[in-house]
XYZ file of C-alpha atoms in Angstrom:
403
model
C 19.495 -17.823 22.791
C 21.853 -17.798 19.820
C 23.928 -15.104 21.552
C 24.156 -17.441 24.699
C 25.167 -20.372 22.694
C 27.586 -18.862 20.260
C 30.784 -18.812 22.399
C 30.472 -22.288 23.845
C 33.026 -24.597 22.136
C 34.092 -22.098 19.360
C 37.692 -22.352 18.010
C 38.994 -18.787 17.508
C 41.427 -19.907 14.992
C 38.967 -21.576 12.571
C 35.636 -20.071 13.712
C 34.301 -23.605 13.854
C 33.014 -25.632 16.816
C 34.518 -28.371 18.906
C 31.613 -29.603 20.989
C 32.416 -33.258 21.490
C 30.450 -35.683 23.577
C 30.948 -35.819 27.303
C 33.793 -33.114 27.405
C 33.680 -30.089 29.622
C 32.197 -28.039 26.704
C 29.461 -30.570 26.334
C 28.668 -30.313 29.948
C 28.292 -26.585 29.487
C 25.892 -27.163 26.588
C 23.827 -29.498 28.586
C 23.677 -27.043 31.537
C 22.712 -24.274 28.941
C 19.766 -26.585 27.652
C 18.499 -27.390 31.194
C 18.671 -23.694 32.207
C 16.698 -22.481 28.987
C 14.086 -25.276 29.615
C 13.629 -24.400 33.332
C 13.228 -20.729 32.421
C 10.064 -21.884 30.325
C 8.699 -23.898 33.233
C 9.649 -27.133 31.643
C 10.503 -30.155 33.606
C 13.931 -31.483 32.751
C 15.035 -35.141 32.806
C 18.195 -37.159 31.665
C 17.388 -40.531 30.458
C 19.503 -43.636 31.022
C 21.423 -42.923 27.764
C 22.298 -39.278 28.470
C 19.678 -37.759 26.333
C 18.094 -34.683 27.805
C 14.344 -34.240 27.889
C 12.390 -30.928 28.567
C 8.690 -31.657 29.065
C 5.561 -29.731 28.945
C 2.681 -31.729 30.416
C 2.681 -35.204 31.955
C 4.515 -37.666 29.705
C 2.835 -40.622 31.593
C -0.303 -39.828 29.803
C 1.391 -40.871 26.503
C 0.790 -39.427 23.122
C 3.809 -37.157 23.706
C 4.831 -34.976 20.639
C 8.655 -34.572 20.677
C 11.006 -32.334 18.828
C 14.636 -31.335 19.069
C 18.073 -32.315 17.824
C 21.592 -32.325 19.281
C 24.107 -29.772 20.440
C 27.389 -31.737 19.940
C 29.470 -31.044 16.718
C 32.088 -32.450 14.276
C 35.546 -31.108 14.698
C 35.372 -27.417 13.513
C 31.753 -27.770 12.585
C 29.264 -25.012 11.862
C 26.963 -23.268 14.229
C 23.618 -24.772 12.935
C 23.929 -28.581 12.619
C 22.180 -29.705 15.547
C 21.761 -26.470 17.559
C 19.229 -25.054 15.045
C 16.899 -27.807 15.884
C 17.281 -27.407 19.717
C 17.062 -23.583 19.741
C 14.043 -23.573 17.247
C 12.316 -26.128 19.272
C 12.508 -24.018 22.492
C 11.536 -20.908 20.457
C 8.561 -22.755 18.892
C 7.255 -23.405 22.402
C 7.610 -19.638 23.061
C 5.544 -19.003 19.864
C 2.840 -21.344 20.981
C 2.557 -19.642 24.259
C 2.266 -16.414 22.364
C -0.388 -17.692 20.234
C -2.284 -18.853 23.448
C -2.267 -22.467 22.287
C -3.209 -25.069 24.896
C -1.739 -28.336 23.702
C -4.016 -31.370 24.246
C -0.984 -33.689 24.292
C 2.326 -33.340 26.185
C 5.199 -31.759 24.328
C 8.908 -32.572 24.812
C 12.148 -30.948 23.599
C 15.067 -33.370 23.306
C 18.814 -32.767 23.187
C 20.237 -36.084 22.027
C 23.636 -37.212 23.302
C 26.585 -37.745 20.873
C 24.787 -37.498 17.621
C 27.893 -36.699 15.534
C 30.051 -39.389 16.708
C 33.047 -37.136 16.498
C 34.855 -38.287 19.722
C 34.098 -41.983 19.697
C 33.543 -42.797 15.992
C 29.961 -43.856 16.081
C 27.152 -41.536 15.203
C 23.745 -41.180 17.016
C 24.890 -42.982 20.077
C 22.061 -41.711 22.287
C 19.320 -42.550 19.937
C 20.859 -45.776 18.947
C 20.988 -46.918 22.489
C 17.390 -45.889 23.133
C 15.877 -47.882 20.239
C 18.128 -50.892 21.139
C 20.170 -50.555 17.908
C 23.416 -50.437 19.802
C 24.623 -53.102 22.204
C 25.403 -51.399 25.520
C 28.588 -53.375 26.150
C 29.863 -52.301 22.683
C 29.002 -48.727 23.364
C 30.891 -48.847 26.788
C 33.962 -50.059 25.037
C 34.078 -47.307 22.320
C 37.314 -45.299 22.582
C 38.367 -41.777 21.503
C 41.734 -40.941 20.033
C 43.310 -40.797 23.353
C 42.048 -44.133 24.419
C 39.398 -43.016 26.773
C 36.343 -45.319 26.695
C 32.899 -43.994 26.382
C 32.105 -45.566 29.767
C 34.826 -43.599 31.439
C 34.012 -40.299 29.783
C 30.201 -40.645 30.898
C 31.379 -41.564 34.434
C 33.610 -38.452 34.641
C 30.680 -36.401 33.532
C 28.609 -37.732 36.212
C 26.461 -40.141 34.256
C 26.297 -43.905 35.025
C 27.458 -45.870 31.979
C 26.171 -49.054 33.520
C 22.473 -47.827 33.100
C 22.713 -47.368 29.242
C 20.515 -49.438 26.946
C 17.105 -49.736 25.264
C 14.472 -47.365 26.580
C 11.184 -48.772 25.263
C 8.920 -47.345 28.115
C 10.078 -43.874 27.268
C 9.911 -44.202 23.519
C 6.515 -46.041 23.850
C 5.003 -42.721 25.406
C 5.921 -40.873 22.177
C 3.316 -40.310 19.377
C 5.796 -38.594 16.991
C 9.122 -37.018 16.769
C 9.866 -33.994 14.475
C 13.402 -32.877 13.933
C 14.170 -29.451 12.528
C 17.688 -29.187 10.763
C 19.560 -26.873 8.625
C 19.616 -28.145 5.099
C 22.872 -29.909 4.207
C 22.901 -28.955 0.503
C 21.278 -26.249 -1.602
C 18.157 -28.040 -2.993
C 15.839 -25.409 -1.452
C 17.970 -22.421 -2.507
C 18.355 -23.717 -6.132
C 14.804 -24.870 -6.718
C 13.142 -23.378 -9.831
C 10.720 -21.203 -7.994
C 13.463 -19.158 -6.345
C 13.566 -21.327 -3.194
C 11.348 -22.145 -0.327
C 12.586 -21.444 3.005
C 11.376 -24.627 4.576
C 11.252 -28.420 3.236
C 10.000 -31.617 4.639
C 12.371 -34.687 4.774
C 11.324 -37.721 2.618
C 14.048 -40.249 3.272
C 17.535 -40.864 4.606
C 20.028 -42.754 2.446
C 21.753 -45.886 3.746
C 25.156 -45.028 4.996
C 28.031 -46.333 6.825
C 31.778 -46.098 7.899
C 34.503 -48.458 7.086
C 38.075 -48.443 8.284
C 40.670 -49.672 5.756
C 43.930 -50.729 7.154
C 46.814 -50.750 4.631
C 49.827 -52.639 5.930
C 53.323 -52.375 4.495
C 56.919 -52.227 5.453
C 58.462 -49.235 7.486
C 61.736 -48.234 5.857
C 63.992 -45.174 5.321
C 62.633 -42.749 2.842
C 66.142 -41.629 1.803
C 67.748 -44.836 1.109
C 64.931 -47.304 -0.063
C 64.584 -47.498 -3.922
C 61.078 -46.993 -5.201
C 60.853 -50.409 -6.604
C 61.878 -51.880 -3.263
C 59.141 -50.183 -1.210
C 56.003 -51.756 0.183
C 54.305 -48.361 0.714
C 50.848 -48.483 2.061
C 50.459 -44.761 1.539
C 50.621 -45.481 -2.138
C 47.740 -47.959 -1.919
C 45.750 -45.632 0.226
C 46.100 -42.767 -2.128
C 44.944 -44.776 -5.098
C 42.024 -46.133 -3.066
C 40.904 -42.543 -2.280
C 40.838 -41.821 -5.943
C 39.013 -45.107 -6.751
C 36.365 -44.228 -4.167
C 35.658 -40.958 -5.949
C 35.349 -42.553 -9.368
C 33.251 -45.456 -8.184
C 30.853 -43.187 -6.235
C 30.389 -40.950 -9.316
C 29.612 -43.933 -11.623
C 27.109 -45.250 -8.983
C 25.315 -41.936 -8.356
C 26.372 -42.260 -4.827
C 28.773 -40.596 -2.440
C 32.049 -41.870 -0.896
C 35.193 -40.257 0.505
C 37.926 -40.574 3.099
C 37.766 -37.831 5.753
C 40.154 -39.251 8.326
C 43.563 -40.901 8.108
C 46.057 -42.320 10.611
C 49.704 -43.121 9.707
C 52.329 -45.096 11.479
C 55.112 -44.321 12.264
C 53.919 -40.943 10.943
C 57.488 -39.633 10.163
C 58.405 -37.433 7.326
C 61.562 -39.407 6.424
C 60.015 -42.859 6.621
C 58.096 -45.108 4.469
C 55.040 -46.042 6.630
C 54.259 -49.522 8.020
C 50.514 -48.780 8.363
C 47.964 -46.306 6.971
C 44.369 -46.505 8.230
C 41.772 -44.559 6.307
C 38.090 -44.101 7.216
C 35.679 -44.469 4.396
C 32.222 -42.748 4.519
C 29.887 -44.091 1.792
C 26.215 -43.372 1.097
C 23.842 -44.373 -1.548
C 20.141 -44.151 -2.720
C 19.558 -47.674 -1.575
C 21.081 -50.632 0.207
C 22.000 -52.639 -2.801
C 23.751 -49.692 -4.434
C 25.721 -49.003 -1.311
C 26.818 -52.702 -0.975
C 28.033 -52.872 -4.535
C 29.740 -49.357 -4.206
C 31.673 -50.514 -1.091
C 32.604 -53.935 -2.714
C 33.839 -51.975 -5.882
C 36.045 -49.967 -3.708
C 37.199 -52.897 -1.743
C 38.099 -54.717 -4.962
C 40.047 -51.710 -6.357
C 41.947 -51.383 -3.087
C 42.728 -55.090 -2.965
C 44.012 -55.054 -6.578
C 46.341 -52.071 -5.850
C 47.556 -53.635 -2.645
C 48.732 -56.671 -4.770
C 50.573 -54.380 -7.062
C 52.188 -52.369 -4.185
C 53.063 -55.598 -1.982
C 50.792 -54.344 0.692
C 48.090 -56.074 2.803
C 44.474 -54.791 2.975
C 41.938 -55.407 5.899
C 38.520 -53.871 5.809
C 36.482 -53.411 9.035
C 32.816 -51.987 9.002
C 32.495 -49.742 11.953
C 28.929 -48.540 11.623
C 26.016 -48.925 9.261
C 22.672 -47.252 9.117
C 20.037 -48.596 6.718
C 17.851 -46.284 4.607
C 14.855 -44.761 6.167
C 11.647 -43.604 4.549
C 10.161 -41.174 6.952
C 6.510 -42.118 7.842
C 4.440 -41.207 4.840
C 1.294 -40.173 6.550
C 3.132 -37.809 8.886
C 5.402 -36.541 6.198
C 2.435 -35.707 3.935
C 0.433 -34.135 6.890
C 3.260 -31.882 7.551
C 3.816 -30.906 3.991
C 0.207 -29.957 3.748
C 0.360 -27.868 6.964
C 3.387 -25.922 5.563
C 1.895 -25.327 2.193
C 2.516 -21.962 0.537
C -0.329 -19.392 -0.059
C -1.082 -21.080 -3.381
C -1.729 -24.303 -1.638
C 1.457 -25.959 -2.843
C 2.791 -28.546 -0.267
C 6.222 -28.021 1.254
C 8.849 -29.616 -1.004
C 10.031 -33.139 -0.019
C 13.794 -33.597 0.271
C 15.790 -36.904 0.632
C 19.111 -36.598 2.269
C 22.435 -38.557 2.568
C 23.016 -37.388 6.073
C 22.103 -39.432 9.202
C 19.953 -37.953 11.899
C 18.410 -39.037 15.304
C 15.059 -38.838 13.550
C 16.190 -41.553 11.232
C 17.212 -43.821 14.097
C 14.031 -43.328 15.993
C 11.959 -44.062 12.842
C 12.393 -47.725 13.804
C 10.271 -47.177 16.954
C 7.842 -44.470 16.123
C 6.602 -42.063 13.443
C 9.232 -39.416 12.706
C 9.629 -36.494 10.313
C 12.088 -33.835 9.504
C 11.869 -30.164 8.557
C 14.856 -28.540 6.749
C 15.767 -24.807 6.830
C 17.217 -23.384 3.726
C 21.099 -23.207 3.669
C 22.215 -20.604 1.014
C 25.765 -21.758 1.162
C 24.917 -25.409 0.869
C 27.864 -26.090 3.219
C 27.555 -28.268 6.308
C 30.027 -29.634 8.996
C 32.182 -26.482 8.435
C 32.091 -22.797 9.597
C 30.499 -21.644 6.332
C 27.281 -23.522 7.228
C 24.477 -20.891 7.458
C 20.874 -19.955 7.719
C 19.644 -16.414 7.556
C 17.815 -14.742 10.425
C 14.612 -14.578 8.275
C 14.702 -18.244 7.298
C 15.582 -19.303 11.020
C 12.336 -17.244 11.990
C 10.422 -19.046 9.202
C 11.688 -22.459 10.663
C 10.417 -21.525 14.116
C 7.081 -20.572 12.803
C 6.860 -23.670 10.798
C 7.816 -25.836 13.718
C 5.269 -24.105 15.906
C 2.620 -24.714 13.205
C 3.520 -28.383 13.049
C 3.524 -28.826 16.900
C 0.139 -27.229 17.043
C -1.262 -29.384 14.424
C 0.155 -32.536 16.174
C -0.659 -31.697 19.711
C -3.965 -30.018 19.310
C -5.777 -31.827 16.481
């Protein structure tokens, strides 16, 4: 499966992946998923929000145990974020078949639509819509960098954007959702005992995205004195540094990963700089204070530079504590030979499992990442650890579907 998947959406110049939602390569990925599922005798459905479901057993009976992740990527992302969970889910069903396991409850493998938000700027669109956390009309109006709306992109891909929205009936048939994911960090590899290959998620930090617009005055870079400039780039640059400092002092995370400049000319003082802030913190109050501190620092610098600041919150996801009973059950199932439960790991990264936690018990498994890199080509998991992940997920599915 990895060999089949590897070429799809890969950028030969960077070795990263560009698998953005509702593009031609995304349709190839969706076809790949459907083909691999049907090869295993699974029934394949696409729900109203574009999420794909591969089903073993009758979901109408309820009590469905679901697993999976996503196949889309950030720009020039790594091979494992998302796809590891999908490939491992299909391989775990193969492992259950090899063991001769006969599940008492239906099983499902899910490929969630537009998890990364790389094209339309909002993460976890498919799962947010399903749980009712995203207004369908707002979703349809989302636009990519070329001005294409999400509604238009879905329609071109053959999906009806008029049907999107909350899906309580489908979610109500689920007993649990377990998402396997490559670790986004080195907690497992750096642990004192030399590292466990598999960990269990404990929580997701609250996180969000804010667009900061810095407005100044366009002017000639070769004739305008420094003291006469109203340069929004200067305000933006100082805000980037302030965000780093404020996050460090708060024990949180913050940074700017995207910027847009107008008129975007080398020999011009810009009239507008828009920067996108990503901020994450251990709790809601800490995140609120962090963003407020960054905003105050930006506003103070704007006054000094003669520029104007506007802040727009584009998305926010509150913190999630994964279901404690399910979490502890999985940690016990995955105990080492000495009986020590699998390590519990919090994360600052958002996931579909975190969104679904509002509607049903969810959990996460993490596979060791020796580089600690994610959202970049250096993201990695060894063949041995990927196999351990498949075995762990099969153990979990057997526990949840047979006992």
